[in-house]
CSV table of C-alpha atoms in Angstrom, one decimal:
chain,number,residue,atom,x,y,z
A,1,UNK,CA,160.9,-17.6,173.9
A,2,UNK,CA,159.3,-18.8,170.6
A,3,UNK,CA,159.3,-22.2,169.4
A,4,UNK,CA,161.6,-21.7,167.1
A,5,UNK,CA,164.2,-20.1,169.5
A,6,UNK,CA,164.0,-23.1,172.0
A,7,UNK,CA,164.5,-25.6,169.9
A,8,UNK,CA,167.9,-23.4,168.5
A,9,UNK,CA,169.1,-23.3,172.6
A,10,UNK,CA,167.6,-27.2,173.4
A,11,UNK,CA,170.6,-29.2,174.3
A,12,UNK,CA,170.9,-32.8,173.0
A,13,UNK,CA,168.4,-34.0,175.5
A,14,UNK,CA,166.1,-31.7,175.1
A,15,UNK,CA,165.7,-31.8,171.3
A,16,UNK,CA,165.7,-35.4,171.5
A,17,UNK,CA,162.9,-35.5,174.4
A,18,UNK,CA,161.0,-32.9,171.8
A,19,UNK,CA,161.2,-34.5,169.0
A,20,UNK,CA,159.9,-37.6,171.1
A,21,UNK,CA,157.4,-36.2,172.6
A,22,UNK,CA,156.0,-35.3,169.1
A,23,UNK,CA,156.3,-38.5,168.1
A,24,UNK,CA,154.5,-39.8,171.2
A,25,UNK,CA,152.0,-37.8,170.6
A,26,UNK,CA,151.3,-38.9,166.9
A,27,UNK,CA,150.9,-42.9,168.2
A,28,UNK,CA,147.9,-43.5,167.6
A,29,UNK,CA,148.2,-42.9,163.8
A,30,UNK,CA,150.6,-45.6,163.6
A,31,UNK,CA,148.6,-48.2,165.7
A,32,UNK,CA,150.8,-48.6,169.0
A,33,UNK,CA,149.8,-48.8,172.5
A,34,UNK,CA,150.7,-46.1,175.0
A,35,UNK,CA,153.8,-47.6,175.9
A,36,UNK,CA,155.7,-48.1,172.9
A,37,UNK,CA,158.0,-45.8,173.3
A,38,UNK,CA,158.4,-45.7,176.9
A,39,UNK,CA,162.0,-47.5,176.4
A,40,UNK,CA,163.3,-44.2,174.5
A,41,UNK,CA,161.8,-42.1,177.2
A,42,UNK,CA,164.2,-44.0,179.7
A,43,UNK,CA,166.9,-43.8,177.7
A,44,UNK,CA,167.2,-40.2,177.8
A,45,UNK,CA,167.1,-40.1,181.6
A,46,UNK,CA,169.8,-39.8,183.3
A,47,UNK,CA,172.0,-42.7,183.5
A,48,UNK,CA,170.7,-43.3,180.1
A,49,UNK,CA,173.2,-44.9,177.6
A,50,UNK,CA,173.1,-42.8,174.5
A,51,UNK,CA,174.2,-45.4,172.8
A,52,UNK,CA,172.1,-48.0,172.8
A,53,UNK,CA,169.3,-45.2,171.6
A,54,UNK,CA,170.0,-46.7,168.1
A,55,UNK,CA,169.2,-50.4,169.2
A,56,UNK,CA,166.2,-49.2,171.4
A,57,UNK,CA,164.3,-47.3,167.7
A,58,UNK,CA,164.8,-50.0,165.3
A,59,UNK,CA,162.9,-52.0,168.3
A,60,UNK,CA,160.3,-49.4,168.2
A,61,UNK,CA,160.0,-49.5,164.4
A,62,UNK,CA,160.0,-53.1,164.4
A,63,UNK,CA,156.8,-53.2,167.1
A,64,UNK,CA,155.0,-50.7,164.8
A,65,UNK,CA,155.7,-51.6,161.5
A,66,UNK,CA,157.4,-49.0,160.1
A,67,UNK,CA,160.3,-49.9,157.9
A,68,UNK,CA,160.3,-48.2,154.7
A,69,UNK,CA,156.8,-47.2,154.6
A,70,UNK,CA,157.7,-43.5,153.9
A,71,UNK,CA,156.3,-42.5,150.1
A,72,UNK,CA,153.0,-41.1,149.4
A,73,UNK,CA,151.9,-44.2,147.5
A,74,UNK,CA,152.1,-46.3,150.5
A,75,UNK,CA,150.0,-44.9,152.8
A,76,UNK,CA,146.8,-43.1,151.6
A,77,UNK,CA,146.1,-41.4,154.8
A,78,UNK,CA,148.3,-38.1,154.9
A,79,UNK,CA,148.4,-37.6,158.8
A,80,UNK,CA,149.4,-41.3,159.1
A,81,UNK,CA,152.1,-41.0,156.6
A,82,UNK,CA,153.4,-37.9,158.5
A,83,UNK,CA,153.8,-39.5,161.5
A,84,UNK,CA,155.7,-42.4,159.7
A,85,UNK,CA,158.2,-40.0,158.3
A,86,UNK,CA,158.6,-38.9,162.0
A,87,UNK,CA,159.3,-42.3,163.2
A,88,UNK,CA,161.3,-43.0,159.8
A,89,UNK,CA,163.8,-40.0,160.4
A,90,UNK,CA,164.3,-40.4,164.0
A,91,UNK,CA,168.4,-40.1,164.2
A,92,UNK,CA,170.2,-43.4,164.9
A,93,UNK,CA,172.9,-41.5,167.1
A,94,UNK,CA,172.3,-39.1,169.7
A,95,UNK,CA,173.6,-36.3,168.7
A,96,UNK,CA,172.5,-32.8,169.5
A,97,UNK,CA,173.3,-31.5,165.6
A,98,UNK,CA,171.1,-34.8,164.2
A,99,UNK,CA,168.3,-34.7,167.1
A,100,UNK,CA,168.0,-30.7,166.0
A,101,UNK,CA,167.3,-31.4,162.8
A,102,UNK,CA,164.9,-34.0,163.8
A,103,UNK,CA,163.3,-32.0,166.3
A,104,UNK,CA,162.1,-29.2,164.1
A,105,UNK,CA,161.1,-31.9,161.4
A,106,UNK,CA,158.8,-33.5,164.1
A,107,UNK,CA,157.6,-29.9,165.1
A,108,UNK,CA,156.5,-29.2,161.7
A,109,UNK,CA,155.0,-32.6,160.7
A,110,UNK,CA,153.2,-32.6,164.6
A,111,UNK,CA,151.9,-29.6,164.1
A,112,UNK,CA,150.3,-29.9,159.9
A,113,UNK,CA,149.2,-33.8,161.5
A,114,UNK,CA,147.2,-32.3,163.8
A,115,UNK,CA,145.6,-29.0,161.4
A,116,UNK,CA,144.6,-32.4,158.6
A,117,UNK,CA,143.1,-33.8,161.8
A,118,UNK,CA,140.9,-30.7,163.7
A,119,UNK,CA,137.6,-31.0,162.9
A,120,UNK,CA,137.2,-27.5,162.4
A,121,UNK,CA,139.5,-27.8,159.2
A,122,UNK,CA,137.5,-30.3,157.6
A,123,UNK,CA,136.3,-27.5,154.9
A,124,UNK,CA,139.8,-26.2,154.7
A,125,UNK,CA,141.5,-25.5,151.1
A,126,UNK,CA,144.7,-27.8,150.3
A,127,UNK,CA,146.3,-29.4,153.3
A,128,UNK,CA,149.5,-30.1,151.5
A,129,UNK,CA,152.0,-27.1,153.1
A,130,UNK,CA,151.8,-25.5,156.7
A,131,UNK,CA,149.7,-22.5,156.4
A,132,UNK,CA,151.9,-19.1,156.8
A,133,UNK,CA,150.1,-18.5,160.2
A,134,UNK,CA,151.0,-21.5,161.6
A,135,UNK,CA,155.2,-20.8,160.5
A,136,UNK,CA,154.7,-17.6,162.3
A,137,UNK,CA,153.6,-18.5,165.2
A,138,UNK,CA,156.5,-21.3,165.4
A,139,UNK,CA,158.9,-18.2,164.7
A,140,UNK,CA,156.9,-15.7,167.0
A,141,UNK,CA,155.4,-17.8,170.0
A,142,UNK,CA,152.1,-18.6,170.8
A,143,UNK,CA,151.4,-17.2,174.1
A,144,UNK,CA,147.7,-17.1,174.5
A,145,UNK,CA,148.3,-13.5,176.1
A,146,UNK,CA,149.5,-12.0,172.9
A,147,UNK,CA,147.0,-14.1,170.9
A,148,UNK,CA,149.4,-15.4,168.9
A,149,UNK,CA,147.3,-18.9,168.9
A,150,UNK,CA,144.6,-16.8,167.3
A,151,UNK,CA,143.1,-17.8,163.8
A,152,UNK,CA,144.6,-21.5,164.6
A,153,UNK,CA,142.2,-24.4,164.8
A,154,UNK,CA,141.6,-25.8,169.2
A,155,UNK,CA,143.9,-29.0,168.1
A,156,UNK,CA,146.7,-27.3,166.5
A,157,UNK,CA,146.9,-24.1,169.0
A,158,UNK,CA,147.1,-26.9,172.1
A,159,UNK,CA,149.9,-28.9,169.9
A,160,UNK,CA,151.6,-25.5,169.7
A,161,UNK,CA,151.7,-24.9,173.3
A,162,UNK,CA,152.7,-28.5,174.3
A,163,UNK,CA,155.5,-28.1,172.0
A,164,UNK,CA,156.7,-24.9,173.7
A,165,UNK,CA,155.8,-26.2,177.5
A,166,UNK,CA,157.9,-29.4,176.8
A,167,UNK,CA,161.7,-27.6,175.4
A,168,UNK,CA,160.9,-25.4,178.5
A,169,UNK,CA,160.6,-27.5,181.0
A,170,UNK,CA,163.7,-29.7,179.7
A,171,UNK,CA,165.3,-26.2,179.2
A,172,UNK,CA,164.6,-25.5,182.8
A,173,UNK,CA,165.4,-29.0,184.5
A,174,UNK,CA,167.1,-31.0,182.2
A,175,UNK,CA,166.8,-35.1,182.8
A,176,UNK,CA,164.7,-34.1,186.2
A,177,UNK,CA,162.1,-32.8,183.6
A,178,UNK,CA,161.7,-35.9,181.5
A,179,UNK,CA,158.4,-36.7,183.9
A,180,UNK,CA,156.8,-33.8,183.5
A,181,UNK,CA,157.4,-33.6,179.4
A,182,UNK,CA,156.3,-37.1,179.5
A,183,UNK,CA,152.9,-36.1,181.4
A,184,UNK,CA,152.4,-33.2,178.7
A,185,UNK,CA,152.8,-35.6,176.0
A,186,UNK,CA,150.4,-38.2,177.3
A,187,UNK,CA,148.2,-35.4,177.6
A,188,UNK,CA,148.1,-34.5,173.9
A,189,UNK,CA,148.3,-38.2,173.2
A,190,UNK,CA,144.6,-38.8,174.7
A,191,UNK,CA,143.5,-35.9,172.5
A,192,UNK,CA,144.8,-37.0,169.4
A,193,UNK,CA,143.5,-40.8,170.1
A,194,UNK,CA,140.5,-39.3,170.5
A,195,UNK,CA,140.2,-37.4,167.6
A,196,UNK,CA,141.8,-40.6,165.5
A,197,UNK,CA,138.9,-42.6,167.1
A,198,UNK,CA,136.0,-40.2,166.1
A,199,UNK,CA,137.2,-40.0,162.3
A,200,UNK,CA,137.3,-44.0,162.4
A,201,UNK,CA,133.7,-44.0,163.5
A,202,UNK,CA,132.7,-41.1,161.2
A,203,UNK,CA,134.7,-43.0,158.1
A,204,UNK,CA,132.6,-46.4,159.2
């Protein structure tokens, strides 16, 4: 299925554990260790109490920073911003309407943080909306088969796929899958610390 349609038939764990995992993923733009948000991660295992996933973010906002830091004048860095707004519109409750509309808001922002971040779109025109191919492969899938992570920079077309492989593997085993999404998160975490570490040296 495409991204699109797996986050549409993600239950309330799964779009919460994807939204997350794009969130984890986005860390190091917002200046937290690797475990951050390892509480949130436990909460949605099972014996989890969903509702102390309210208490548990405003913890995690309050360890990176992030209050109200959400407007374009606040933050000159773009990517960083984006992955503010992520953290910023993480839903207090956990509920499966709120953590779908979260989880397709992180998919998006995940997915243009990492295009203003590839290397390879350094020469690119305006960065300011997600490029038509990039909403089409969402919508269509991007099986690397069918080539559908063709034209799409290395960063973004791996961010795609992690996307995909984490609502399926929650799809597939529900709260035993948590480990395994968490593994393909810390994955693309790596990466993206990486990269962020890289553009440091190159701005210094």
């Amino acid at each position: 299925m495409s991204l699109v349609e797996l986050i549409a038939q993600a239950d309330e764990r799964g779009l919460a554990a994807s939204g997350l995992a794009c969130l984890d993923r986005c860390v190091p733009l917002l200046g937290g260790d690797d475990e951050v948000l390892r509480p949130l991660w436990a909460n949605l295992a099972a014996g989890g109490e969903p509702t102390a996933w309210g208490e548990l973010l405003e913890q995690v906002r309050g360890k990176l920073g992030v209050a109200e830091i959400v407007d374009d004048e606040d933050v000159e860095d773009e990517a960083a911003l984006l992955a503010r707004r992520m953290l910023a519109a993480a839903p207090a409750v956990r509920s499966a309407a709120e953590a779908r509309i979260w989880a397709d808001a992180c998919s998006v922002a995940s997915l243009q943080i990492h295009r203003l971040l590839d290397p390879a779109e350094d020469d690119a025109s305006s960065a300011g909306a997600l490029p038509e191919a990039l909403s089409s492969a969402r919508a269509e899938g991007a099986g690397p088969v069918e080539g559908r992570t063709a034209g799409m920079s290395p960063l973004v077309a791996a961010e795609l796929r992690r996307q995909i492989s984490v609502l399926e593997i929650l799809a597939g085993h529900g709260a035993g899958g948590l480990r395994r999404a968490l593994e393909v998160s810390t994955e693309g975490r790596r990466v993206l610390r990486a990269v962020v570490s890289r553009r440091a040296r190159g701005r210094g």
